[in-house]
PDB file of C-alpha atoms and ligand atoms in Angstrom:
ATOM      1  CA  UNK A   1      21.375  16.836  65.718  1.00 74.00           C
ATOM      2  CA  UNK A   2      17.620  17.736  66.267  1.00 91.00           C
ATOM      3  CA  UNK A   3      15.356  14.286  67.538  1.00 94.00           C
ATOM      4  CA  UNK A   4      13.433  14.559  63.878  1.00 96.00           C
ATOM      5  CA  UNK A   5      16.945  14.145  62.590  1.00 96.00           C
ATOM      6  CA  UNK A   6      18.139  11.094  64.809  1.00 97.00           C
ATOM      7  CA  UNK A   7      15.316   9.516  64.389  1.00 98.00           C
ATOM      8  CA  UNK A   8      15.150   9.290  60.470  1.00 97.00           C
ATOM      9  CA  UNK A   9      19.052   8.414  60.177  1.00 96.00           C
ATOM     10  CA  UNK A  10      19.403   5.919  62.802  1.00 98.00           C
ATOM     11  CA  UNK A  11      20.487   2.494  60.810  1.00 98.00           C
ATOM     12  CA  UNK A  12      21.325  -0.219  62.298  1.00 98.00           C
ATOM     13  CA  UNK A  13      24.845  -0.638  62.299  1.00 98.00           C
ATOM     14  CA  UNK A  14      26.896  -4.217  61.900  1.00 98.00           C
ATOM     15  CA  UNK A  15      29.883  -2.651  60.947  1.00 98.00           C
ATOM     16  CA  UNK A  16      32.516  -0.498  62.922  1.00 98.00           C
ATOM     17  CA  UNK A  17      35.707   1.383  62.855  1.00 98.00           C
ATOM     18  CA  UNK A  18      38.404   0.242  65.355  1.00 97.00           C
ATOM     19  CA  UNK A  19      38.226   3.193  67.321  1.00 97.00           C
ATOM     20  CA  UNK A  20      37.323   2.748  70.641  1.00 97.00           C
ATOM     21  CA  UNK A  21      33.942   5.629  72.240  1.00 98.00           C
ATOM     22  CA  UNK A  22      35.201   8.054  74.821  1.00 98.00           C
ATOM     23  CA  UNK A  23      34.007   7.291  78.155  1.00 98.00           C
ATOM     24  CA  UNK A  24      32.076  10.606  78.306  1.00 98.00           C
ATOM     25  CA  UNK A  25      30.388   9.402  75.620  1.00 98.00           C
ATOM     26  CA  UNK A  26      29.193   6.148  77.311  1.00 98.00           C
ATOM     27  CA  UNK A  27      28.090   8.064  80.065  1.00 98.00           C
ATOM     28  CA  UNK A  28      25.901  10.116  77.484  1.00 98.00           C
ATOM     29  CA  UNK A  29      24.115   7.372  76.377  1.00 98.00           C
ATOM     30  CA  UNK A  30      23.536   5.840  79.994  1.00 98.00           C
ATOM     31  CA  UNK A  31      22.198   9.058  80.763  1.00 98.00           C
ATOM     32  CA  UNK A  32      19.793   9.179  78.116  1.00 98.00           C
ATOM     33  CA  UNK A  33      18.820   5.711  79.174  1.00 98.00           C
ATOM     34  CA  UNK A  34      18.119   6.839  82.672  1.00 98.00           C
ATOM     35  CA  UNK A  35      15.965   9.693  82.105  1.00 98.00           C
ATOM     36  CA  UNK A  36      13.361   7.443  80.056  1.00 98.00           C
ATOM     37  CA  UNK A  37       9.716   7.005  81.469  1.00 98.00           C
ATOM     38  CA  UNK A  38       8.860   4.109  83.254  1.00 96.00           C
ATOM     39  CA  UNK A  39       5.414   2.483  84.625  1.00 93.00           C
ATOM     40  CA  UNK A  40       4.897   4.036  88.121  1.00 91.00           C
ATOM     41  CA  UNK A  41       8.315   5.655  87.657  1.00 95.00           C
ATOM     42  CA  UNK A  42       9.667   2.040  88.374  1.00 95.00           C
ATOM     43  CA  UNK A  43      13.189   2.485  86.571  1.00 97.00           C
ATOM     44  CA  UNK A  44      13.709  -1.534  86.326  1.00 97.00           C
ATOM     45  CA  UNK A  45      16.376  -1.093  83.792  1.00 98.00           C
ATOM     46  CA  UNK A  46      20.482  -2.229  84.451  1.00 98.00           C
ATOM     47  CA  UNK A  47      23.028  -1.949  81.906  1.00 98.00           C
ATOM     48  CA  UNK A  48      26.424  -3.678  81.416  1.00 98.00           C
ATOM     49  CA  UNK A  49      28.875  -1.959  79.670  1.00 98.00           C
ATOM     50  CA  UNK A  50      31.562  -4.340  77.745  1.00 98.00           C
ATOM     51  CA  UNK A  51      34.336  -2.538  76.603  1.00 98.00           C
ATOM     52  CA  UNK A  52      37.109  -5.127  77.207  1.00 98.00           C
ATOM     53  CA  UNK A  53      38.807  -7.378  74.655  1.00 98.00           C
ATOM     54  CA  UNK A  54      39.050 -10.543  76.937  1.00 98.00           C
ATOM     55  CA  UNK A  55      35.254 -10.116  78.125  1.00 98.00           C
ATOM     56  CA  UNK A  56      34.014 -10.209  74.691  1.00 98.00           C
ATOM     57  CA  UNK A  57      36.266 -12.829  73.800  1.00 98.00           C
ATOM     58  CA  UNK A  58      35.148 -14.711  76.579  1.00 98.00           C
ATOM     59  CA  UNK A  59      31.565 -14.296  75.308  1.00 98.00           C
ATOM     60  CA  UNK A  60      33.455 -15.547  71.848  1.00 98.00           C
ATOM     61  CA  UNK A  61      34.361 -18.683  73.419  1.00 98.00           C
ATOM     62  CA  UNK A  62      30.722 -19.623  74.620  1.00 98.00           C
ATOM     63  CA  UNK A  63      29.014 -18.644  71.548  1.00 98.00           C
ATOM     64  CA  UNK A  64      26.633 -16.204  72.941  1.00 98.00           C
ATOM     65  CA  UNK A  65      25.963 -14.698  70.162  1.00 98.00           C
ATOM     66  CA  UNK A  66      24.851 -16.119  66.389  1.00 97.00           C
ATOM     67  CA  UNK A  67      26.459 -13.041  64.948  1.00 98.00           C
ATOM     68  CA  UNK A  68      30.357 -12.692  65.180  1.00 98.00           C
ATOM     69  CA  UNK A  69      30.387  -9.141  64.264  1.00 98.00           C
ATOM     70  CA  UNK A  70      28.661  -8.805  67.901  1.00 98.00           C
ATOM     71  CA  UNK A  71      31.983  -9.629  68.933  1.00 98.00           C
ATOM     72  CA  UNK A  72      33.759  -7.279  66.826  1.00 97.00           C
ATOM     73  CA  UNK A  73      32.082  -4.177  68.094  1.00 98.00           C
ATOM     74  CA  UNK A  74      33.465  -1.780  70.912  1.00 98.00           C
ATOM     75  CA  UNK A  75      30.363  -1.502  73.083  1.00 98.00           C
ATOM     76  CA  UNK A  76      28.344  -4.395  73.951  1.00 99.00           C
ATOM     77  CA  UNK A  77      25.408  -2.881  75.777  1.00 99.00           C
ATOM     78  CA  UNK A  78      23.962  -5.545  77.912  1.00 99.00           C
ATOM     79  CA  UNK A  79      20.181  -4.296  78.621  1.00 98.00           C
ATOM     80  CA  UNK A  80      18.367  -6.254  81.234  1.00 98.00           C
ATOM     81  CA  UNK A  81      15.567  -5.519  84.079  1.00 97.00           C
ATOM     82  CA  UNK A  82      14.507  -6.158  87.640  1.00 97.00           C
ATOM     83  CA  UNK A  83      10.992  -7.530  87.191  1.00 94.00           C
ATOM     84  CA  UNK A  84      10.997  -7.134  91.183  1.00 94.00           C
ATOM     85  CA  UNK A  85      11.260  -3.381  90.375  1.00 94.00           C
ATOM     86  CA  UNK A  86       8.222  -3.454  88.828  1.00 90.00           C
ATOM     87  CA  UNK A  87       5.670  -6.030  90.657  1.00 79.00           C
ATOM     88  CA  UNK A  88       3.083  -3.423  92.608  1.00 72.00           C
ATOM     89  CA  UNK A  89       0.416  -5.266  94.104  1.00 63.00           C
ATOM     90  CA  UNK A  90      -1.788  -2.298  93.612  1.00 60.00           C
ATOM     91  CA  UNK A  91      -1.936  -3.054  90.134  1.00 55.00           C
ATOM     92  CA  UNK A  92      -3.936  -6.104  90.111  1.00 56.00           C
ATOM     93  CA  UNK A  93      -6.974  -3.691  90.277  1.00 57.00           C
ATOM     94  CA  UNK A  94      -6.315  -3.175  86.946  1.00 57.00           C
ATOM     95  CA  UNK A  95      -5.545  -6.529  85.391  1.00 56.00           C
ATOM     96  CA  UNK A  96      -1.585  -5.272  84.857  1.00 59.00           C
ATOM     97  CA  UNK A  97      -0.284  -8.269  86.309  1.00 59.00           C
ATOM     98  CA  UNK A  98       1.674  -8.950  83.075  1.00 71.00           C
ATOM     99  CA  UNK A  99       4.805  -8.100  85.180  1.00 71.00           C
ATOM    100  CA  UNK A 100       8.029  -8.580  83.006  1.00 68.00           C
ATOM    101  CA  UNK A 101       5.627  -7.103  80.344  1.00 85.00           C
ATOM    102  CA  UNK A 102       5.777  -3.898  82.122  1.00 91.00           C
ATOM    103  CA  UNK A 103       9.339  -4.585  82.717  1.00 95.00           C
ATOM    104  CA  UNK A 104      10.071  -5.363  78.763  1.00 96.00           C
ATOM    105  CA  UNK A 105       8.896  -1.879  77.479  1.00 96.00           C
ATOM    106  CA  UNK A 106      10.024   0.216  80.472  1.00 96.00           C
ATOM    107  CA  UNK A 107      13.482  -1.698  79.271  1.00 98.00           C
ATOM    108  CA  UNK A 108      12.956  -0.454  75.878  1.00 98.00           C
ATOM    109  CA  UNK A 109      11.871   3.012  75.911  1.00 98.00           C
ATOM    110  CA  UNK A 110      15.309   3.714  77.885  1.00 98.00           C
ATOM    111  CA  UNK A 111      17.254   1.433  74.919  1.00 98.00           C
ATOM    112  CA  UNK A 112      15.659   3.648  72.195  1.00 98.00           C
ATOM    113  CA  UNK A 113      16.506   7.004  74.144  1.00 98.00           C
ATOM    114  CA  UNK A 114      19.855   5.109  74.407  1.00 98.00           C
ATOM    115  CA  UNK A 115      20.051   4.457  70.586  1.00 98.00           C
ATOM    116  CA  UNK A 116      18.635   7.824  69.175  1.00 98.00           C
ATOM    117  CA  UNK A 117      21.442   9.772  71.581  1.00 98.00           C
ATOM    118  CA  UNK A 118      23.655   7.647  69.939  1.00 98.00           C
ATOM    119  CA  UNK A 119      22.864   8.677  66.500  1.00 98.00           C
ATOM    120  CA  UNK A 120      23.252  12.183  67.619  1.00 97.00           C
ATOM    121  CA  UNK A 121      26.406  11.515  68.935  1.00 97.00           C
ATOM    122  CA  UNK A 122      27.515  10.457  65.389  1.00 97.00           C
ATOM    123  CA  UNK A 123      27.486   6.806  66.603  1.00 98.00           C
ATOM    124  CA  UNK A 124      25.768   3.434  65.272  1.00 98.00           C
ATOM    125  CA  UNK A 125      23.879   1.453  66.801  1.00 99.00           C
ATOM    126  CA  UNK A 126      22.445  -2.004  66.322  1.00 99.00           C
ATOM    127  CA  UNK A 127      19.755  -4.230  68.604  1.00 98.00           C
ATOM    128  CA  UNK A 128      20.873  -7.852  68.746  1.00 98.00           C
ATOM    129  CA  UNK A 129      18.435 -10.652  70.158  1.00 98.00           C
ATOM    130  CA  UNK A 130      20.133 -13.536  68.837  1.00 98.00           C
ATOM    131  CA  UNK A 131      22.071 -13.669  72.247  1.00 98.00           C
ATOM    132  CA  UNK A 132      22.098 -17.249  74.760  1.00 98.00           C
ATOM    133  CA  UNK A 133      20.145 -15.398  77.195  1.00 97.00           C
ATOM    134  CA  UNK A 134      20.528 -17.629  80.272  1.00 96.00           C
ATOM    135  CA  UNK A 135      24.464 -18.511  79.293  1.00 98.00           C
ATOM    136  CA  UNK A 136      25.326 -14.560  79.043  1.00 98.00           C
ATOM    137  CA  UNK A 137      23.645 -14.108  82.883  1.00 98.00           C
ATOM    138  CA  UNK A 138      26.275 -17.141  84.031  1.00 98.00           C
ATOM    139  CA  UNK A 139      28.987 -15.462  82.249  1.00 98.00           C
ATOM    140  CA  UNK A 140      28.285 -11.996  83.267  1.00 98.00           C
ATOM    141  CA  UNK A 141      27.029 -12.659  86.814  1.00 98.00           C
ATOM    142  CA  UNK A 142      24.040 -10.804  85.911  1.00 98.00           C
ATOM    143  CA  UNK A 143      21.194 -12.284  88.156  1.00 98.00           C
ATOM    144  CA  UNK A 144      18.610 -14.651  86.657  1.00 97.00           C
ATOM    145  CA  UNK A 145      15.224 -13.492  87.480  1.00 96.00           C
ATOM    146  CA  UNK A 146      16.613 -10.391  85.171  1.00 97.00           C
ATOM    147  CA  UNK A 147      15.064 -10.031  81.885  1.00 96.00           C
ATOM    148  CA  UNK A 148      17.481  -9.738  79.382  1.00 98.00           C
ATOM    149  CA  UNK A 149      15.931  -9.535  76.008  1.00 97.00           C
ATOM    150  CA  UNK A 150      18.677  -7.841  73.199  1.00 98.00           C
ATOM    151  CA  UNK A 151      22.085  -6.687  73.602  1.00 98.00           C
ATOM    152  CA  UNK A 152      23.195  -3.329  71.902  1.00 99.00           C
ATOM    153  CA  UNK A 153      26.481  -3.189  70.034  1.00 99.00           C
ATOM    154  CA  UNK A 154      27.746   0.295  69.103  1.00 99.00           C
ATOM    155  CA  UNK A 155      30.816   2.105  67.859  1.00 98.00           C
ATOM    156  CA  UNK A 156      31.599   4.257  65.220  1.00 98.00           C
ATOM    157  CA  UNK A 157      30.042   3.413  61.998  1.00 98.00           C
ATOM    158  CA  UNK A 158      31.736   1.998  59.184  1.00 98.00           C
ATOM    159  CA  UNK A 159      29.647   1.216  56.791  1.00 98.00           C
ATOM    160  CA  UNK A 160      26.222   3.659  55.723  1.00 98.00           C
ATOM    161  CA  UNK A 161      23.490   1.503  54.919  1.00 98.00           C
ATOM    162  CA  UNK A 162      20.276   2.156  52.996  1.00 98.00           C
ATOM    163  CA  UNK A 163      16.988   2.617  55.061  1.00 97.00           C
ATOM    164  CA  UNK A 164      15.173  -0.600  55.195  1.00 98.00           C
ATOM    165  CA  UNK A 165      11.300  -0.588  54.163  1.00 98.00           C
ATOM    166  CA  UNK A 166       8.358   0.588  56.293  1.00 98.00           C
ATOM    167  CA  UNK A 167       4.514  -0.007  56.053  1.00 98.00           C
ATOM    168  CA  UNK A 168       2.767   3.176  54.712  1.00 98.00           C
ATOM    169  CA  UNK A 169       1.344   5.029  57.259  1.00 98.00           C
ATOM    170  CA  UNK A 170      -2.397   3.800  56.396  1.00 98.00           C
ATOM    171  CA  UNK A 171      -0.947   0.139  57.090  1.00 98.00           C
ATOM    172  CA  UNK A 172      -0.747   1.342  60.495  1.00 98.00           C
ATOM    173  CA  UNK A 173      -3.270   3.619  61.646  1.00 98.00           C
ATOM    174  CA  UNK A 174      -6.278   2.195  62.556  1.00 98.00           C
ATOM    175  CA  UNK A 175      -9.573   3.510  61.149  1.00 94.00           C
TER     176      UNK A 175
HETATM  177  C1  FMN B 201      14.600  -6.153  69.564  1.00 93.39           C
HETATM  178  C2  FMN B 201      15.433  -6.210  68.316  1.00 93.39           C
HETATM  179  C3  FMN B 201      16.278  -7.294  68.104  1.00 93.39           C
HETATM  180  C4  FMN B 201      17.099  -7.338  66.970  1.00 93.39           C
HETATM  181  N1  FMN B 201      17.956  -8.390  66.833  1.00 93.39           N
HETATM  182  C5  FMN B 201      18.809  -8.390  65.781  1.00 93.39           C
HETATM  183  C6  FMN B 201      19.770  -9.428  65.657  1.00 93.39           C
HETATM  184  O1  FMN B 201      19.850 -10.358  66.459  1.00 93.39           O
HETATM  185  N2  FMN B 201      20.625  -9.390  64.614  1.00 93.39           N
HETATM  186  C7  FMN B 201      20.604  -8.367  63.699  1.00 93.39           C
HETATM  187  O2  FMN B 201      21.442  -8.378  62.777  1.00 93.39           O
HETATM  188  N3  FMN B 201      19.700  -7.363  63.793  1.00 93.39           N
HETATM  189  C8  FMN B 201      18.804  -7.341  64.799  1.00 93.39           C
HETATM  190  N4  FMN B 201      17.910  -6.317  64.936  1.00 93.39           N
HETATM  191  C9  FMN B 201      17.898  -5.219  63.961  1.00 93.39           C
HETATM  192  C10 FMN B 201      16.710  -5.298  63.002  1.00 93.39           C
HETATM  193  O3  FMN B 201      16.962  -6.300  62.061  1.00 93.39           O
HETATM  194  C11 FMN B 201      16.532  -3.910  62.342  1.00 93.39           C
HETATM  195  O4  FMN B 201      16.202  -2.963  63.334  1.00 93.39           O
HETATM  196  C12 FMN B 201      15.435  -3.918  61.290  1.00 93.39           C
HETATM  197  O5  FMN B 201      15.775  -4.758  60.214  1.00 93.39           O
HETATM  198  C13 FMN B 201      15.193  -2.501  60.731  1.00 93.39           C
HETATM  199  O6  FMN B 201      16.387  -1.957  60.177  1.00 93.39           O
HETATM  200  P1  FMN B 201      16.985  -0.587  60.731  1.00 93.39           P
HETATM  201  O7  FMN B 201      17.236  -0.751  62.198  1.00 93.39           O
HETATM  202  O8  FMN B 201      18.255  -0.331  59.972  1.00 93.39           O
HETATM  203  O9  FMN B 201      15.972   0.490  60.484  1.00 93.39           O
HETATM  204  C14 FMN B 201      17.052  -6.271  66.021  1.00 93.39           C
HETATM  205  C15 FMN B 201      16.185  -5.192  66.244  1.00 93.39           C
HETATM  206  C16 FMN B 201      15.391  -5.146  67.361  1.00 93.39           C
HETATM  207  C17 FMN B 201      14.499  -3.943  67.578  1.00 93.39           C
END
């Protein structure tokens, strides 16, 4: 599938078959996740993979997430960042001391590289920030100065929703 492609049928995806994604198919879309840019090449993004029934409900039991499809899906993509990773002290020259800004996008131009492989791979994908952020860190031993701002669920679609609305383009250039 050509980019121009994944990028126009990308949904997001609530619903899945119960098939369970190759492992060489994780790997694909960690891979796409590692080769996104990053500010000063920093590469503060981590990802936790949850595959496993008892993990997830585990994550049931605690009410992580508002949505119980989340639980329902066979990836749970747990995308977080090192702020440390990205702190340069260099950059207060330039006022960019908005650290876990920097560490934010960096985060989520490797989730969207992530999400459009995914698509081309013929899987769905769908961002979830309804998640207990600080509860799913305890859980997951992840370590708390990480930022952790979405989860990404994906599987094999089963359901084929309709594209939801955009602004026209002349909403959103700027003259
Ligand atoms: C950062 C982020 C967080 C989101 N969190 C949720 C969520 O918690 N629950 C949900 O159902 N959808 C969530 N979404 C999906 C959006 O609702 C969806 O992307 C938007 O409505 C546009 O629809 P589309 O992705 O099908 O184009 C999230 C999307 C993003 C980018």
């Amino acid at each position: 599938m050509e980019i121009e492609e994944a990028i126009k049928n990308r949904r997001s995806i609530r619903k899945f078959l119960a098939k369970d994604v190759p492992d060489d198919l994780v790997a694909e879309l960690v891979e796409a996740a590692r080769l996104a840019p990053s500010s000063h090449n920093a590469q503060p993004w981590k990802f936790l993979v949850i595959k496993d029934r008892d993990v997830k409900e585990k994550l049931k039991g605690n009410a992580i997430f508002k949505h119980s499809f989340v639980y329902d899906s066979p990836l749970i993509i747990v995308c977080c960042a090192d702020p440390d990773l990205s702190a340069r002290p260099s950059d207060l020259t330039f006022s960019d001391t908005d650290v876990s800004g920097k560490t934010g996008r960096d985060l989520a131009f490797a989730c969207q590289n992530l999400v459009l492989r995914a698509t081309g791979l013929g899987l769905g994908t769908c961002y979830i920030g309804m998640v207990n952020r600080e509860k799913i860190k305890d859980i997951l031993n992840i370590p708390k100065n990480y930022i952790l701002p979405f989860v990404i669920i994906a599987g094999y679609p089963a359901e084929e929703p309709n594209a939801t609305p955009r602004k026209r383009t002349d909403e959103i250039v700027l003259k």
